[in-house]
PDB file of C-alpha atoms in Angstrom:
ATOM      1  CA  UNK A   1      34.944 -17.488-142.920  1.00  0.00           C
ATOM      2  CA  UNK A   2      34.157 -14.637-140.826  1.00  0.00           C
ATOM      3  CA  UNK A   3      36.862 -12.351-139.762  1.00  0.00           C
ATOM      4  CA  UNK A   4      36.389 -10.937-136.246  1.00  0.00           C
ATOM      5  CA  UNK A   5      38.299  -7.706-135.770  1.00  0.00           C
ATOM      6  CA  UNK A   6      40.677  -7.949-132.841  1.00  0.00           C
ATOM      7  CA  UNK A   7      41.518  -4.822-130.884  1.00  0.00           C
ATOM      8  CA  UNK A   8      45.272  -4.981-130.315  1.00  0.00           C
ATOM      9  CA  UNK A   9      45.106  -2.566-127.317  1.00  0.00           C
ATOM     10  CA  UNK A  10      42.298  -4.410-125.548  1.00  0.00           C
ATOM     11  CA  UNK A  11      44.689  -6.647-123.642  1.00  0.00           C
ATOM     12  CA  UNK A  12      46.747  -3.669-122.434  1.00  0.00           C
ATOM     13  CA  UNK A  13      43.669  -1.691-121.395  1.00  0.00           C
ATOM     14  CA  UNK A  14      42.362  -4.614-119.367  1.00  0.00           C
ATOM     15  CA  UNK A  15      45.737  -5.084-117.692  1.00  0.00           C
ATOM     16  CA  UNK A  16      46.018  -1.406-116.797  1.00  0.00           C
ATOM     17  CA  UNK A  17      42.432  -1.284-115.523  1.00  0.00           C
ATOM     18  CA  UNK A  18      42.912  -4.411-113.424  1.00  0.00           C
ATOM     19  CA  UNK A  19      46.180  -3.034-112.006  1.00  0.00           C
ATOM     20  CA  UNK A  20      44.463   0.236-111.108  1.00  0.00           C
ATOM     21  CA  UNK A  21      41.691  -1.617-109.241  1.00  0.00           C
ATOM     22  CA  UNK A  22      44.233  -3.703-107.342  1.00  0.00           C
ATOM     23  CA  UNK A  23      46.189  -0.576-106.364  1.00  0.00           C
ATOM     24  CA  UNK A  24      43.029   1.174-105.169  1.00  0.00           C
ATOM     25  CA  UNK A  25      42.031  -1.827-103.064  1.00  0.00           C
ATOM     26  CA  UNK A  26      45.525  -2.145-101.569  1.00  0.00           C
ATOM     27  CA  UNK A  27      45.615   1.575-100.769  1.00  0.00           C
ATOM     28  CA  UNK A  28      42.237   1.302 -99.045  1.00  0.00           C
ATOM     29  CA  UNK A  29      43.368  -1.661 -96.957  1.00  0.00           C
ATOM     30  CA  UNK A  30      46.581   0.160 -96.020  1.00  0.00           C
ATOM     31  CA  UNK A  31      44.652   3.274 -94.944  1.00  0.00           C
ATOM     32  CA  UNK A  32      42.223   1.224 -92.862  1.00  0.00           C
ATOM     33  CA  UNK A  33      45.068  -0.560 -91.091  1.00  0.00           C
ATOM     34  CA  UNK A  34      46.919   2.701 -90.467  1.00  0.00           C
ATOM     35  CA  UNK A  35      43.757   4.408 -89.166  1.00  0.00           C
ATOM     36  CA  UNK A  36      43.190   1.560 -86.737  1.00  0.00           C
ATOM     37  CA  UNK A  37      46.814   1.711 -85.512  1.00  0.00           C
ATOM     38  CA  UNK A  38      46.570   5.464 -84.875  1.00  0.00           C
ATOM     39  CA  UNK A  39      43.293   5.038 -82.997  1.00  0.00           C
ATOM     40  CA  UNK A  40      44.799   2.336 -80.792  1.00  0.00           C
ATOM     41  CA  UNK A  41      47.942   4.378 -80.195  1.00  0.00           C
ATOM     42  CA  UNK A  42      45.843   7.367 -79.097  1.00  0.00           C
ATOM     43  CA  UNK A  43      43.763   5.209 -76.765  1.00  0.00           C
ATOM     44  CA  UNK A  44      46.920   3.718 -75.315  1.00  0.00           C
ATOM     45  CA  UNK A  45      48.563   7.125 -74.828  1.00  0.00           C
ATOM     46  CA  UNK A  46      45.643   8.556 -72.889  1.00  0.00           C
ATOM     47  CA  UNK A  47      45.114   5.471 -70.723  1.00  0.00           C
ATOM     48  CA  UNK A  48      41.781   4.404 -72.195  1.00  0.00           C
ATOM     49  CA  UNK A  49      42.957   0.891 -72.900  1.00  0.00           C
ATOM     50  CA  UNK A  50      45.360  -1.375 -71.128  1.00  0.00           C
ATOM     51  CA  UNK A  51      46.026  -3.372 -74.291  1.00  0.00           C
ATOM     52  CA  UNK A  52      49.647  -3.538 -75.302  1.00  0.00           C
ATOM     53  CA  UNK A  53      50.214  -2.732 -78.928  1.00  0.00           C
ATOM     54  CA  UNK A  54      52.813  -4.885 -80.612  1.00  0.00           C
ATOM     55  CA  UNK A  55      54.446  -2.526 -83.076  1.00  0.00           C
ATOM     56  CA  UNK A  56      57.776  -3.046 -84.738  1.00  0.00           C
ATOM     57  CA  UNK A  57      60.630  -0.883 -83.528  1.00  0.00           C
ATOM     58  CA  UNK A  58      61.173   0.759 -80.192  1.00  0.00           C
ATOM     59  CA  UNK A  59      58.273   1.141 -77.748  1.00  0.00           C
ATOM     60  CA  UNK A  60      56.494   4.480 -77.759  1.00  0.00           C
ATOM     61  CA  UNK A  61      57.732   6.953 -75.152  1.00  0.00           C
ATOM     62  CA  UNK A  62      56.310  10.383 -74.490  1.00  0.00           C
ATOM     63  CA  UNK A  63      58.665  13.307 -75.091  1.00  0.00           C
ATOM     64  CA  UNK A  64      60.282  14.808 -71.997  1.00  0.00           C
ATOM     65  CA  UNK A  65      58.290  18.044 -72.337  1.00  0.00           C
ATOM     66  CA  UNK A  66      55.003  16.108 -72.196  1.00  0.00           C
ATOM     67  CA  UNK A  67      56.160  14.220 -69.114  1.00  0.00           C
ATOM     68  CA  UNK A  68      57.126  17.510 -67.444  1.00  0.00           C
ATOM     69  CA  UNK A  69      53.761  19.078 -68.333  1.00  0.00           C
ATOM     70  CA  UNK A  70      51.918  16.088 -66.885  1.00  0.00           C
ATOM     71  CA  UNK A  71      54.014  16.293 -63.701  1.00  0.00           C
ATOM     72  CA  UNK A  72      53.116  19.991 -63.317  1.00  0.00           C
ATOM     73  CA  UNK A  73      49.433  19.254 -63.954  1.00  0.00           C
ATOM     74  CA  UNK A  74      49.455  16.490 -61.343  1.00  0.00           C
ATOM     75  CA  UNK A  75      51.228  18.757 -58.853  1.00  0.00           C
ATOM     76  CA  UNK A  76      48.575  21.445 -59.385  1.00  0.00           C
ATOM     77  CA  UNK A  77      45.766  19.081 -58.441  1.00  0.00           C
ATOM     78  CA  UNK A  78      47.531  17.274 -55.605  1.00  0.00           C
ATOM     79  CA  UNK A  79      49.537  20.083 -53.942  1.00  0.00           C
ATOM     80  CA  UNK A  80      48.938  23.610 -55.207  1.00  0.00           C
ATOM     81  CA  UNK A  81      45.143  23.698 -55.367  1.00  0.00           C
ATOM     82  CA  UNK A  82      44.435  22.105 -51.938  1.00  0.00           C
ATOM     83  CA  UNK A  83      46.988  24.377 -50.236  1.00  0.00           C
ATOM     84  CA  UNK A  84      45.486  27.509 -51.779  1.00  0.00           C
ATOM     85  CA  UNK A  85      41.949  26.414 -50.942  1.00  0.00           C
ATOM     86  CA  UNK A  86      42.939  25.890 -47.292  1.00  0.00           C
ATOM     87  CA  UNK A  87      44.612  29.308 -47.136  1.00  0.00           C
ATOM     88  CA  UNK A  88      41.602  31.073 -48.672  1.00  0.00           C
ATOM     89  CA  UNK A  89      43.388  32.146 -51.866  1.00  0.00           C
ATOM     90  CA  UNK A  90      41.097  30.019 -54.045  1.00  0.00           C
ATOM     91  CA  UNK A  91      37.436  30.428 -53.143  1.00  0.00           C
ATOM     92  CA  UNK A  92      35.919  27.797 -55.434  1.00  0.00           C
ATOM     93  CA  UNK A  93      37.108  25.283 -57.983  1.00  0.00           C
ATOM     94  CA  UNK A  94      34.212  24.148 -60.159  1.00  0.00           C
ATOM     95  CA  UNK A  95      34.654  21.371 -62.692  1.00  0.00           C
ATOM     96  CA  UNK A  96      31.842  21.056 -65.193  1.00  0.00           C
ATOM     97  CA  UNK A  97      31.404  19.378 -68.556  1.00  0.00           C
ATOM     98  CA  UNK A  98      32.147  22.661 -70.318  1.00  0.00           C
ATOM     99  CA  UNK A  99      35.357  23.236 -68.408  1.00  0.00           C
ATOM    100  CA  UNK A 100      36.867  24.342 -65.130  1.00  0.00           C
ATOM    101  CA  UNK A 101      36.109  27.616 -63.377  1.00  0.00           C
ATOM    102  CA  UNK A 102      38.588  28.827 -60.796  1.00  0.00           C
ATOM    103  CA  UNK A 103      37.448  31.563 -58.369  1.00  0.00           C
ATOM    104  CA  UNK A 104      40.283  33.446 -56.640  1.00  0.00           C
ATOM    105  CA  UNK A 105      40.012  36.141 -53.931  1.00  0.00           C
ATOM    106  CA  UNK A 106      40.823  39.491 -55.474  1.00  0.00           C
ATOM    107  CA  UNK A 107      42.802  40.916 -52.525  1.00  0.00           C
ATOM    108  CA  UNK A 108      45.129  37.883 -52.468  1.00  0.00           C
ATOM    109  CA  UNK A 109      45.440  37.891 -56.249  1.00  0.00           C
ATOM    110  CA  UNK A 110      46.281  41.600 -56.400  1.00  0.00           C
ATOM    111  CA  UNK A 111      48.990  41.193 -53.748  1.00  0.00           C
ATOM    112  CA  UNK A 112      50.843  38.533 -55.764  1.00  0.00           C
ATOM    113  CA  UNK A 113      53.648  39.215 -58.224  1.00  0.00           C
ATOM    114  CA  UNK A 114      53.323  38.706 -61.961  1.00  0.00           C
ATOM    115  CA  UNK A 115      55.700  35.730 -61.871  1.00  0.00           C
ATOM    116  CA  UNK A 116      53.569  34.020 -59.201  1.00  0.00           C
ATOM    117  CA  UNK A 117      50.402  34.651 -61.227  1.00  0.00           C
ATOM    118  CA  UNK A 118      52.057  33.303 -64.364  1.00  0.00           C
ATOM    119  CA  UNK A 119      53.220  30.136 -62.556  1.00  0.00           C
ATOM    120  CA  UNK A 120      49.819  29.552 -60.955  1.00  0.00           C
ATOM    121  CA  UNK A 121      47.953  30.077 -64.220  1.00  0.00           C
ATOM    122  CA  UNK A 122      50.427  27.879 -66.107  1.00  0.00           C
ATOM    123  CA  UNK A 123      49.751  25.017 -63.703  1.00  0.00           C
ATOM    124  CA  UNK A 124      45.998  25.509 -64.069  1.00  0.00           C
ATOM    125  CA  UNK A 125      46.221  25.601 -67.862  1.00  0.00           C
ATOM    126  CA  UNK A 126      48.365  22.449 -67.982  1.00  0.00           C
ATOM    127  CA  UNK A 127      45.958  20.690 -65.632  1.00  0.00           C
ATOM    128  CA  UNK A 128      43.108  21.473 -67.994  1.00  0.00           C
ATOM    129  CA  UNK A 129      45.140  20.527 -71.050  1.00  0.00           C
ATOM    130  CA  UNK A 130      45.550  16.962 -69.813  1.00  0.00           C
ATOM    131  CA  UNK A 131      42.525  16.358 -67.599  1.00  0.00           C
ATOM    132  CA  UNK A 132      39.667  18.714 -68.523  1.00  0.00           C
ATOM    133  CA  UNK A 133      38.353  20.052 -71.828  1.00  0.00           C
ATOM    134  CA  UNK A 134      38.895  23.779 -71.284  1.00  0.00           C
ATOM    135  CA  UNK A 135      39.695  26.463 -68.731  1.00  0.00           C
ATOM    136  CA  UNK A 136      37.636  29.491 -67.841  1.00  0.00           C
ATOM    137  CA  UNK A 137      39.805  31.727 -65.707  1.00  0.00           C
ATOM    138  CA  UNK A 138      37.863  33.863 -63.268  1.00  0.00           C
ATOM    139  CA  UNK A 139      40.135  36.846 -62.799  1.00  0.00           C
ATOM    140  CA  UNK A 140      39.212  40.150 -61.215  1.00  0.00           C
ATOM    141  CA  UNK A 141      41.642  42.462 -62.954  1.00  0.00           C
ATOM    142  CA  UNK A 142      42.524  43.298 -66.520  1.00  0.00           C
ATOM    143  CA  UNK A 143      46.258  42.719 -65.981  1.00  0.00           C
ATOM    144  CA  UNK A 144      45.587  39.058 -65.263  1.00  0.00           C
ATOM    145  CA  UNK A 145      43.354  38.842 -68.297  1.00  0.00           C
ATOM    146  CA  UNK A 146      46.157  40.258 -70.451  1.00  0.00           C
ATOM    147  CA  UNK A 147      48.637  37.875 -68.830  1.00  0.00           C
ATOM    148  CA  UNK A 148      46.445  34.880 -69.628  1.00  0.00           C
ATOM    149  CA  UNK A 149      45.839  35.999 -73.190  1.00  0.00           C
ATOM    150  CA  UNK A 150      49.519  36.638 -73.904  1.00  0.00           C
ATOM    151  CA  UNK A 151      51.121  33.725 -72.099  1.00  0.00           C
ATOM    152  CA  UNK A 152      48.653  30.949 -72.827  1.00  0.00           C
ATOM    153  CA  UNK A 153      46.597  32.157 -75.815  1.00  0.00           C
ATOM    154  CA  UNK A 154      43.361  31.767 -73.855  1.00  0.00           C
ATOM    155  CA  UNK A 155      40.545  33.653 -75.520  1.00  0.00           C
ATOM    156  CA  UNK A 156      37.537  32.996 -73.263  1.00  0.00           C
ATOM    157  CA  UNK A 157      38.311  34.833 -70.032  1.00  0.00           C
ATOM    158  CA  UNK A 158      35.543  35.990 -67.712  1.00  0.00           C
ATOM    159  CA  UNK A 159      36.257  38.920 -65.427  1.00  0.00           C
ATOM    160  CA  UNK A 160      34.132  39.002 -62.283  1.00  0.00           C
ATOM    161  CA  UNK A 161      33.658  42.201 -60.333  1.00  0.00           C
TER     162      UNK A 161
END
């Protein structure tokens, strides 16, 4: 009779290897499901899909600060900008693929206080945060450039003379 050597650890190695493969497959499936949920949540948050996502737990609600920022951004487009364009404060408001360029008359801008400038620029920045890709602020003085850079961390500021 022939004696076939039996590896006593072979059974354990196969079990461990099979368990590792199963864990890898389960982790991959979990990550794919999670990635799809996040994508759908993002589409739902930004209004790109009207599909209702059935997730366990409480329904998703935006934080109060986000709701306030959106309200300010909406107010900028519906109230602030048209009023300033009628009064001659804003000369042009150009929206392009690269961003938004806001042209303001220098004599009106110079006559305004720093708090007014900060409020106006904050509304413009929030508008662009939620509705446009970026903001290019067309300011005619270096104080406004400094104000934008400090208050809103905007790096690309064009000063027109």
